[in-house]
Short mmCIF file of N, CA and C in Angstrom, two decimals:
data_model
loop_
_atom_site.label_atom_id
_atom_site.label_comp_id
_atom_site.label_asym_id
_atom_site.label_seq_id
_atom_site.Cartn_x
_atom_site.Cartn_y
_atom_site.Cartn_z
N PHE A 21 56.27 -14.77 -68.42
CA PHE A 21 56.61 -15.75 -69.62
C PHE A 21 55.61 -17.26 -68.97
N CYS A 22 55.47 -17.82 -70.33
CA CYS A 22 54.41 -19.00 -69.60
C CYS A 22 54.87 -20.11 -70.47
N LEU A 23 54.95 -21.50 -70.06
CA LEU A 23 55.38 -22.63 -70.68
C LEU A 23 54.09 -23.08 -71.34
N ALA A 24 54.56 -23.22 -72.56
CA ALA A 24 53.27 -24.08 -73.24
C ALA A 24 53.44 -25.71 -72.62
N VAL A 25 53.76 -26.05 -71.93
CA VAL A 25 53.69 -27.77 -71.71
C VAL A 25 52.22 -28.21 -71.42
N PRO A 26 51.81 -29.38 -72.34
CA PRO A 26 50.33 -29.78 -71.86
C PRO A 26 50.17 -30.47 -70.65
N ARG A 27 49.34 -30.50 -69.82
CA ARG A 27 49.09 -31.18 -68.56
C ARG A 27 49.69 -30.36 -67.55
N LEU A 28 50.31 -30.02 -67.69
CA LEU A 28 51.18 -28.85 -66.75
C LEU A 28 50.54 -27.34 -66.71
N GLU A 29 50.07 -27.02 -65.16
CA GLU A 29 49.32 -25.54 -65.23
C GLU A 29 50.32 -25.39 -64.55
N LEU A 30 51.08 -24.56 -65.13
CA LEU A 30 52.12 -23.44 -64.78
C LEU A 30 51.76 -21.95 -64.83
N CYS A 31 51.10 -21.88 -65.51
CA CYS A 31 50.71 -20.53 -66.04
C CYS A 31 49.70 -20.19 -65.06
N ARG A 32 48.82 -21.06 -64.29
CA ARG A 32 48.07 -20.66 -63.65
C ARG A 32 48.09 -19.97 -61.85
N PRO A 33 48.02 -18.97 -61.71
CA PRO A 33 47.77 -18.14 -60.44
C PRO A 33 47.97 -18.82 -59.76
N GLY A 34 47.11 -19.51 -59.34
CA GLY A 34 46.69 -20.40 -57.97
C GLY A 34 47.67 -21.58 -57.99
N ALA A 35 48.90 -22.13 -59.10
CA ALA A 35 49.27 -22.90 -59.06
C ALA A 35 50.86 -22.35 -58.33
N ALA A 36 51.17 -20.88 -58.03
CA ALA A 36 52.50 -20.54 -57.60
C ALA A 36 52.77 -21.46 -56.25
N MET A 37 53.91 -20.70 -55.78
CA MET A 37 54.78 -21.32 -54.71
C MET A 37 53.96 -20.97 -53.30
N ALA A 38 53.35 -21.69 -52.17
CA ALA A 38 53.39 -21.19 -51.19
C ALA A 38 54.41 -19.70 -50.89
N PRO A 39 53.99 -18.93 -49.69
CA PRO A 39 54.30 -17.64 -49.79
C PRO A 39 55.07 -17.95 -48.44
N LYS A 40 56.73 -17.19 -48.35
CA LYS A 40 57.63 -18.23 -47.13
C LYS A 40 57.01 -17.58 -45.97
N ALA A 41 57.20 -17.84 -44.97
CA ALA A 41 56.67 -17.39 -43.94
C ALA A 41 57.72 -16.69 -43.30
N ASN A 42 57.04 -15.28 -42.88
CA ASN A 42 58.31 -14.69 -42.40
C ASN A 42 59.24 -14.90 -41.07
N LYS A 43 60.27 -14.48 -40.92
CA LYS A 43 61.47 -15.61 -40.38
C LYS A 43 61.70 -13.83 -39.59
N VAL A 44 62.17 -14.26 -38.38
CA VAL A 44 62.48 -13.26 -37.47
C VAL A 44 63.93 -13.43 -36.83
N LYS A 45 64.51 -12.79 -37.63
CA LYS A 45 66.13 -12.48 -37.68
C LYS A 45 66.52 -11.81 -36.19
N GLN A 46 67.32 -12.54 -35.20
CA GLN A 46 67.72 -12.63 -33.63
C GLN A 46 68.91 -11.84 -33.84
N THR A 47 69.19 -10.73 -33.05
CA THR A 47 71.22 -9.81 -33.17
C THR A 47 71.35 -10.76 -32.00
N VAL A 48 72.47 -10.84 -32.23
CA VAL A 48 72.99 -11.67 -30.96
C VAL A 48 74.66 -10.61 -30.53
N ASN A 49 74.32 -10.00 -29.73
CA ASN A 49 75.27 -8.94 -28.48
C ASN A 49 76.29 -9.84 -28.22
N LYS A 50 77.39 -9.82 -29.08
CA LYS A 50 78.79 -10.86 -28.55
C LYS A 50 79.43 -9.78 -27.14
N LYS A 51 79.37 -8.57 -26.92
CA LYS A 51 80.12 -8.36 -25.99
C LYS A 51 79.29 -8.69 -24.66
N LYS A 52 77.55 -8.93 -24.81
CA LYS A 52 76.96 -9.66 -23.28
C LYS A 52 77.52 -11.35 -23.35
N ARG A 53 77.49 -11.67 -24.35
CA ARG A 53 77.63 -13.31 -25.07
C ARG A 53 79.19 -13.57 -23.96
N ARG A 54 79.85 -12.54 -24.37
CA ARG A 54 81.50 -13.21 -23.98
C ARG A 54 81.40 -12.71 -22.27
N GLN A 55 80.59 -11.73 -21.69
CA GLN A 55 80.62 -11.35 -20.59
C GLN A 55 80.07 -12.49 -19.62
N VAL A 56 78.82 -12.92 -20.12
CA VAL A 56 78.21 -14.30 -19.87
C VAL A 56 79.32 -15.15 -19.13
N GLN A 57 80.09 -15.38 -20.42
CA GLN A 57 80.76 -16.80 -20.52
C GLN A 57 82.18 -16.42 -19.28
N ALA A 58 82.49 -15.39 -19.84
CA ALA A 58 83.48 -15.09 -18.64
C ALA A 58 82.89 -15.16 -17.14
N THR A 59 81.82 -14.57 -16.59
CA THR A 59 81.51 -14.85 -15.55
C THR A 59 81.34 -16.29 -15.31
N ALA A 60 80.94 -17.44 -16.28
CA ALA A 60 80.16 -18.79 -15.91
C ALA A 60 81.52 -18.97 -15.70
N VAL A 61 83.04 -19.01 -16.64
CA VAL A 61 84.22 -19.79 -16.62
C VAL A 61 84.56 -19.21 -15.35
N ALA A 62 84.62 -17.98 -14.54
CA ALA A 62 85.18 -17.23 -13.47
C ALA A 62 84.75 -18.32 -12.23
N ASN A 63 82.73 -18.39 -12.18
CA ASN A 63 82.40 -19.18 -11.16
C ASN A 63 82.51 -20.29 -11.32
N LYS A 64 83.19 -21.22 -11.89
CA LYS A 64 83.30 -22.67 -12.45
C LYS A 64 84.86 -23.34 -11.49
N ARG A 65 85.60 -22.12 -12.28
CA ARG A 65 87.00 -22.24 -11.94
C ARG A 65 87.09 -24.04 -12.97
N LEU A 66 87.17 -23.83 -14.04
CA LEU A 66 87.30 -24.60 -14.79
C LEU A 66 88.76 -24.78 -15.46
N PRO A 67 89.48 -25.82 -15.45
CA PRO A 67 90.52 -26.03 -15.65
C PRO A 67 91.04 -25.79 -17.21
N ALA A 68 92.27 -25.25 -17.62
CA ALA A 68 92.65 -24.21 -18.63
C ALA A 68 92.40 -25.27 -19.57
N PRO A 69 92.04 -24.82 -21.27
CA PRO A 69 91.89 -25.60 -21.94
C PRO A 69 92.12 -26.43 -22.85
N VAL A 70 92.41 -27.97 -23.31
CA VAL A 70 93.16 -28.38 -23.51
C VAL A 70 93.72 -28.29 -25.13
N ILE A 71 95.32 -28.18 -25.18
CA ILE A 71 95.51 -27.75 -26.27
C ILE A 71 96.74 -28.81 -26.66
N LYS A 72 96.12 -28.92 -28.03
CA LYS A 72 97.16 -30.00 -28.68
C LYS A 72 98.84 -29.69 -28.95
N ALA A 73 99.28 -30.68 -27.86
CA ALA A 73 100.66 -30.43 -28.18
C ALA A 73 101.35 -30.22 -29.48
N SER A 74 101.11 -31.31 -30.50
CA SER A 74 101.41 -30.79 -31.59
C SER A 74 101.37 -29.71 -32.50
N LYS A 75 100.38 -29.01 -31.81
CA LYS A 75 100.31 -27.57 -31.85
C LYS A 75 100.84 -26.33 -31.65
N THR A 76 101.71 -27.19 -30.95
CA THR A 76 102.65 -25.84 -29.81
C THR A 76 103.86 -25.58 -30.17
N LYS A 77 104.61 -24.99 -30.07
CA LYS A 77 105.68 -24.52 -30.66
C LYS A 77 106.39 -23.34 -29.97
N GLY A 78 107.80 -23.39 -29.51
CA GLY A 78 108.37 -22.06 -28.93
C GLY A 78 107.53 -21.75 -27.79
N LYS A 79 107.45 -20.80 -27.38
CA LYS A 79 106.55 -20.04 -26.10
C LYS A 79 105.23 -21.00 -25.66
N LYS A 80 104.97 -20.96 -26.93
CA LYS A 80 103.54 -21.62 -26.80
C LYS A 80 103.53 -22.79 -25.81
N ARG A 81 104.73 -23.76 -26.20
CA ARG A 81 105.16 -25.22 -25.59
C ARG A 81 105.52 -24.73 -24.48
N GLN A 82 106.72 -24.12 -24.22
CA GLN A 82 106.75 -23.60 -22.70
C GLN A 82 105.69 -23.15 -21.52
N GLU A 83 104.96 -22.73 -22.60
CA GLU A 83 103.77 -22.26 -21.17
C GLU A 83 102.91 -23.19 -21.44
N LEU A 84 102.64 -24.22 -21.63
CA LEU A 84 101.96 -25.85 -21.71
C LEU A 84 102.81 -26.68 -20.79
N VAL A 85 104.16 -26.46 -20.71
CA VAL A 85 104.77 -27.06 -20.09
C VAL A 85 105.03 -26.84 -18.70
N ALA A 86 104.80 -25.42 -18.96
CA ALA A 86 104.92 -24.42 -17.39
C ALA A 86 103.77 -25.14 -16.49
N TYR A 87 102.47 -24.87 -17.28
CA TYR A 87 101.51 -24.91 -16.49
C TYR A 87 101.22 -26.86 -15.93
N LEU A 88 101.42 -27.65 -16.89
CA LEU A 88 101.56 -29.06 -16.52
C LEU A 88 102.28 -29.26 -15.69
N THR A 89 103.47 -28.40 -15.41
CA THR A 89 104.59 -28.42 -14.14
C THR A 89 103.72 -28.17 -12.88
N GLY A 90 103.19 -26.93 -13.06
CA GLY A 90 102.87 -26.02 -11.79
C GLY A 90 101.14 -27.29 -11.23
N ALA A 91 100.67 -28.18 -12.20
CA ALA A 91 99.91 -28.99 -12.29
C ALA A 91 100.14 -29.92 -10.85
N ALA A 92 101.35 -30.57 -11.34
CA ALA A 92 101.70 -31.50 -11.19
C ALA A 92 102.30 -31.59 -9.82
N LYS A 93 102.92 -30.01 -9.60
CA LYS A 93 103.45 -30.11 -8.29
C LYS A 93 102.53 -29.83 -6.99
N ALA A 94 101.06 -29.22 -8.05
CA ALA A 94 99.83 -28.78 -6.56
C ALA A 94 99.46 -30.18 -6.63
N SER A 95 99.30 -31.08 -7.29
CA SER A 95 98.81 -32.47 -7.04
C SER A 95 100.22 -33.56 -6.19
N GLY A 96 100.94 -32.96 -6.03
CA GLY A 96 102.07 -33.48 -5.14
C GLY A 96 102.37 -35.33 -5.64
N ALA A 97 102.07 -35.08 -6.92
CA ALA A 97 102.84 -36.49 -7.28
C ALA A 97 104.09 -36.67 -7.76
N ALA A 98 104.46 -35.52 -8.37
CA ALA A 98 106.31 -35.56 -8.39
C ALA A 98 106.84 -35.47 -7.16
N ALA A 99 106.95 -34.82 -5.98
CA ALA A 99 107.31 -35.35 -5.39
C ALA A 99 107.20 -37.00 -4.37
N ALA A 100 106.41 -37.38 -4.85
CA ALA A 100 105.94 -38.63 -4.51
C ALA A 100 106.94 -40.14 -5.20
N GLU A 101 107.25 -39.97 -5.81
CA GLU A 101 108.08 -40.58 -6.78
C GLU A 101 109.69 -40.44 -6.56
N VAL A 102 110.67 -41.57 -6.80
CA VAL A 102 111.62 -41.37 -6.96
C VAL A 102 112.05 -41.14 -8.59
N PRO A 103 113.30 -40.26 -8.32
CA PRO A 103 113.96 -40.09 -9.58
C PRO A 103 114.07 -41.21 -10.58
N GLU A 104 114.58 -42.30 -10.20
CA GLU A 104 115.20 -43.72 -10.78
C GLU A 104 114.15 -44.16 -11.10
N LYS A 105 112.69 -44.38 -10.22
CA LYS A 105 111.73 -44.66 -10.94
C LYS A 105 110.59 -43.87 -11.87
N LEU A 106 110.96 -43.06 -11.44
CA LEU A 106 110.22 -41.82 -12.52
C LEU A 106 110.89 -41.93 -13.73
N LYS A 107 112.06 -41.98 -14.07
CA LYS A 107 113.09 -41.98 -15.17
C LYS A 107 112.45 -43.59 -16.22
N ALA A 108 112.64 -45.12 -14.91
CA ALA A 108 112.47 -45.65 -15.61
C ALA A 108 110.53 -45.94 -16.11
N ARG A 109 109.64 -45.60 -15.49
CA ARG A 109 108.64 -45.06 -16.02
C ARG A 109 107.98 -44.74 -17.55
N GLN A 110 109.00 -43.37 -17.09
CA GLN A 110 109.18 -42.46 -19.12
C GLN A 110 108.92 -43.20 -19.73
N ALA A 111 110.55 -43.71 -19.56
CA ALA A 111 111.10 -45.16 -20.56
C ALA A 111 110.17 -46.11 -21.13
N ALA A 112 109.71 -46.72 -20.01
CA ALA A 112 108.56 -47.45 -20.49
C ALA A 112 107.73 -46.90 -21.42
N GLU A 113 107.05 -46.06 -20.87
CA GLU A 113 106.25 -45.05 -21.42
C GLU A 113 106.42 -44.49 -22.74
N PHE A 114 107.63 -44.26 -23.02
CA PHE A 114 107.81 -43.98 -24.01
C PHE A 114 108.37 -45.09 -25.09
N LYS A 115 109.11 -46.28 -24.62
CA LYS A 115 108.59 -47.01 -25.95
C LYS A 115 107.16 -47.78 -26.27
N GLU A 116 106.76 -47.84 -25.18
CA GLU A 116 104.86 -48.05 -25.69
C GLU A 116 104.82 -47.07 -26.79
N MET A 117 105.01 -45.87 -26.40
CA MET A 117 104.18 -45.10 -27.44
C MET A 117 105.07 -45.10 -28.88
N LYS A 118 106.30 -45.52 -28.34
CA LYS A 118 106.92 -45.84 -30.23
C LYS A 118 106.26 -47.30 -30.75
N ALA A 119 105.97 -48.08 -29.97
CA ALA A 119 105.15 -49.01 -30.89
C ALA A 119 104.14 -48.94 -31.49
N LYS A 120 103.20 -47.65 -30.69
CA LYS A 120 102.26 -47.58 -30.90
C LYS A 120 101.92 -46.59 -32.81
N VAL A 121 103.08 -46.06 -32.45
CA VAL A 121 103.58 -45.15 -33.78
C VAL A 121 104.15 -45.82 -34.45
N ALA A 122 104.94 -46.93 -34.34
CA ALA A 122 105.35 -48.09 -35.58
C ALA A 122 104.21 -49.03 -36.26
N LYS A 123 103.19 -48.99 -35.09
CA LYS A 123 101.64 -49.57 -35.10
C LYS A 123 100.98 -48.96 -36.24
N LEU A 124 100.88 -47.27 -36.22
CA LEU A 124 100.12 -46.59 -36.60
C LEU A 124 100.38 -46.44 -38.00
N LYS A 125 102.08 -46.01 -38.60
CA LYS A 125 102.82 -45.61 -39.57
C LYS A 125 102.53 -47.18 -40.61
N LYS A 126 102.40 -48.20 -40.03
CA LYS A 126 102.41 -49.95 -40.60
C LYS A 126 100.70 -49.86 -41.41
N GLU A 127 99.81 -49.17 -40.36
CA GLU A 127 98.84 -49.04 -40.54
C GLU A 127 98.71 -48.13 -41.83
N ARG A 128 99.02 -46.85 -41.85
CA ARG A 128 99.06 -45.89 -42.89
C ARG A 128 99.93 -46.07 -43.98
N LYS A 129 100.46 -47.11 -44.08
CA LYS A 129 101.27 -48.13 -45.28
C LYS A 129 100.31 -48.37 -46.15
N LYS A 130 99.56 -49.36 -45.36
CA LYS A 130 98.11 -50.28 -46.18
C LYS A 130 96.94 -49.57 -46.36
N LEU A 131 97.23 -48.39 -46.09
CA LEU A 131 96.08 -47.80 -46.58
C LEU A 131 96.50 -47.50 -48.46
N PRO A 132 95.45 -47.62 -48.97
CA PRO A 132 95.34 -47.20 -50.92
C PRO A 132 95.89 -45.92 -51.20
N LYS A 133 96.62 -46.42 -52.31
CA LYS A 133 97.04 -44.79 -52.52
C LYS A 133 96.23 -43.55 -53.05
N LYS A 134 95.09 -43.92 -53.76
CA LYS A 134 94.42 -43.22 -53.96
C LYS A 134 92.85 -43.46 -53.24
N GLY A 135 92.64 -42.09 -53.21
CA GLY A 135 90.71 -41.66 -52.33
C GLY A 135 91.04 -41.76 -51.24
N SER A 136 92.66 -42.47 -50.17
CA SER A 136 92.62 -42.34 -48.94
C SER A 136 93.43 -41.13 -48.55
N LYS A 137 93.20 -39.99 -48.94
CA LYS A 137 94.86 -38.92 -48.21
C LYS A 137 93.66 -38.33 -47.25
N SER A 138 92.83 -38.11 -46.99
CA SER A 138 92.19 -37.94 -45.92
C SER A 138 92.35 -38.71 -44.65
N GLU A 139 92.13 -40.22 -44.53
CA GLU A 139 92.55 -40.59 -43.50
C GLU A 139 94.28 -41.03 -43.34
N LYS A 140 95.13 -40.22 -44.59
CA LYS A 140 96.65 -40.76 -44.22
C LYS A 140 96.71 -39.59 -43.06
N VAL A 141 95.93 -38.59 -43.63
CA VAL A 141 96.44 -37.18 -43.32
C VAL A 141 95.90 -37.59 -41.68
N ALA A 142 94.88 -37.68 -41.20
CA ALA A 142 94.29 -38.12 -39.92
C ALA A 142 95.88 -39.29 -39.39
N VAL A 143 96.12 -39.80 -39.80
CA VAL A 143 97.29 -40.95 -39.11
C VAL A 143 98.15 -39.95 -38.91
N ALA A 144 98.83 -39.70 -40.14
CA ALA A 144 99.59 -38.53 -39.66
C ALA A 144 99.52 -37.82 -38.61
N GLN A 145 98.80 -37.30 -38.60
CA GLN A 145 98.02 -35.88 -37.46
C GLN A 145 98.31 -36.75 -36.05
N GLN A 146 97.22 -37.97 -36.29
CA GLN A 146 97.32 -38.79 -34.25
C GLN A 146 98.33 -39.56 -34.24
N ILE A 147 99.47 -39.52 -35.11
CA ILE A 147 101.42 -39.94 -34.68
C ILE A 147 101.77 -38.47 -34.27
N LYS A 148 101.50 -37.65 -34.71
CA LYS A 148 102.33 -36.10 -34.24
C LYS A 148 101.88 -35.84 -32.76
N GLU A 149 100.54 -35.52 -33.04
CA GLU A 149 100.43 -36.00 -31.17
C GLU A 149 100.62 -36.49 -30.13
N LEU A 150 100.99 -37.75 -30.72
CA LEU A 150 101.24 -38.75 -29.76
C LEU A 150 102.50 -38.84 -29.18
N ILE A 151 103.45 -38.43 -30.06
CA ILE A 151 104.13 -38.15 -30.04
C ILE A 151 104.96 -36.67 -29.39
N HIS A 152 103.99 -35.78 -29.49
CA HIS A 152 104.03 -34.59 -28.56
C HIS A 152 104.01 -34.90 -27.11
N SER A 153 102.55 -34.89 -26.93
CA SER A 153 101.62 -34.75 -26.31
C SER A 153 102.55 -35.56 -24.94
N THR A 154 103.34 -36.57 -25.42
CA THR A 154 103.89 -37.67 -24.53
C THR A 154 105.62 -36.79 -24.09
N GLN A 155 105.63 -36.11 -24.85
CA GLN A 155 106.96 -35.21 -24.55
C GLN A 155 106.53 -34.23 -24.40
N VAL A 156 105.83 -33.15 -24.08
CA VAL A 156 105.67 -32.77 -23.15
C VAL A 156 105.01 -32.66 -21.61
N ARG A 157 104.57 -34.21 -21.73
CA ARG A 157 103.99 -34.44 -20.37
C ARG A 157 105.63 -34.46 -19.55
N HIS A 158 106.21 -35.63 -19.91
CA HIS A 158 107.36 -35.92 -19.96
C HIS A 158 107.87 -35.16 -19.65
N GLN A 159 108.42 -33.92 -20.35
CA GLN A 159 108.98 -32.72 -19.62
C GLN A 159 108.37 -32.17 -18.41
N ALA A 160 107.48 -32.21 -18.67
CA ALA A 160 106.95 -31.55 -17.17
C ALA A 160 106.81 -31.74 -16.01
N GLU A 161 106.56 -33.44 -16.04
CA GLU A 161 107.10 -34.68 -14.92
C GLU A 161 108.24 -34.12 -14.29
N LEU A 162 108.93 -34.22 -15.07
CA LEU A 162 110.57 -33.96 -14.75
C LEU A 162 110.77 -32.64 -14.14
N ALA A 163 109.98 -31.61 -14.80
CA ALA A 163 110.52 -30.35 -14.69
C ALA A 163 109.89 -30.13 -13.07
N ALA A 164 108.69 -30.87 -12.68
CA ALA A 164 108.09 -30.82 -11.08
C ALA A 164 108.80 -31.72 -10.41
N ALA A 165 109.37 -32.54 -10.72
CA ALA A 165 110.72 -33.47 -9.94
C ALA A 165 111.57 -32.86 -9.44
N GLY A 166 111.81 -31.21 -10.14
CA GLY A 166 113.51 -31.04 -10.06
C GLY A 166 114.28 -31.42 -10.76
N LEU A 167 114.07 -32.18 -11.65
CA LEU A 167 115.00 -33.18 -13.12
C LEU A 167 115.79 -32.48 -13.91
N ASP A 168 116.76 -32.86 -14.47
CA ASP A 168 117.31 -32.45 -15.79
C ASP A 168 116.41 -32.48 -17.14
N VAL A 169 115.97 -31.77 -17.83
CA VAL A 169 114.97 -31.95 -18.67
C VAL A 169 115.59 -32.56 -19.42
N ALA A 170 116.36 -32.01 -19.80
CA ALA A 170 117.48 -32.56 -21.51
C ALA A 170 118.33 -34.10 -21.51
N ALA A 171 117.97 -34.44 -20.18
CA ALA A 171 118.44 -35.52 -20.30
C ALA A 171 116.95 -36.47 -20.42
N ALA A 172 116.11 -36.18 -21.10
CA ALA A 172 115.28 -37.16 -20.66
C ALA A 172 115.52 -38.18 -21.78
N PRO A 173 114.17 -39.07 -22.09
CA PRO A 173 114.42 -40.18 -22.82
C PRO A 173 113.82 -39.87 -24.24
N GLY A 174 113.26 -38.62 -24.43
CA GLY A 174 112.40 -38.31 -25.31
C GLY A 174 112.84 -37.01 -25.85
N ALA A 175 114.26 -36.53 -25.61
CA ALA A 175 114.90 -35.35 -25.42
C ALA A 175 115.16 -35.05 -27.14
N CYS A 176 115.66 -36.19 -28.01
CA CYS A 176 115.85 -36.37 -29.32
C CYS A 176 114.49 -36.83 -29.68
N GLU A 177 113.59 -35.51 -30.40
CA GLU A 177 112.59 -36.08 -31.34
C GLU A 177 112.64 -36.20 -32.77
N ALA A 178 114.02 -35.40 -32.66
CA ALA A 178 114.22 -36.05 -34.23
C ALA A 178 114.52 -37.47 -35.10
N SER A 179 114.68 -37.95 -34.77
CA SER A 179 114.16 -39.63 -34.48
C SER A 179 113.21 -40.54 -34.54
N MET A 180 112.05 -38.99 -33.85
CA MET A 180 110.49 -40.11 -34.08
C MET A 180 109.95 -39.68 -35.24
N MET A 181 110.63 -38.24 -35.80
CA MET A 181 109.30 -37.46 -36.82
C MET A 181 109.56 -38.25 -38.18
N SER A 182 110.67 -38.96 -38.32
CA SER A 182 111.19 -39.47 -39.63
C SER A 182 109.91 -40.41 -39.77
N ASP A 183 109.93 -40.43 -41.41
CA ASP A 183 109.15 -42.10 -41.71
C ASP A 183 109.80 -43.15 -42.11
N ASP A 184 111.55 -43.14 -42.34
CA ASP A 184 111.94 -43.76 -42.58
C ASP A 184 112.31 -45.34 -41.86
N ASP A 185 111.54 -44.79 -41.07
CA ASP A 185 112.38 -46.57 -39.57
C ASP A 185 110.82 -47.15 -39.80
N VAL A 186 110.08 -47.41 -41.08
CA VAL A 186 108.61 -48.71 -41.44
C VAL A 186 109.37 -49.09 -42.10
#
């Protein structure tokens, strides 16, 4: 099929596009790649991967708290701090975190109604992560110090999760 367009020579055999270069498709052996990665990790003894605290619930959250508790016990930071000072420091940190959450909620409220859903979702996720990471860290610190986790300042998370306070 040939187009009859003046001054354009689409029908000429030499006007065709240049042939494609031959591409070599490389196969990836996933089993070998996983073995190499596993040996590299075993040799380096890397710390556990960072897990977002807002994504952890139930058993995963308990495992994360247990891991952080073990890390805190191993570092010896938990034994060095007096329980009263630990709770006072955690209360101050929790208060700072609540102020940051309130500030983020105000910023989210100022975003335009239309065309900013991705920004609003990102801010909401940031708020969630801030709350959960603080709670998990405080639980781990209390457990490492051998204190009651239920009496933590952030034990009631229902009050932090509502958006009505802005």
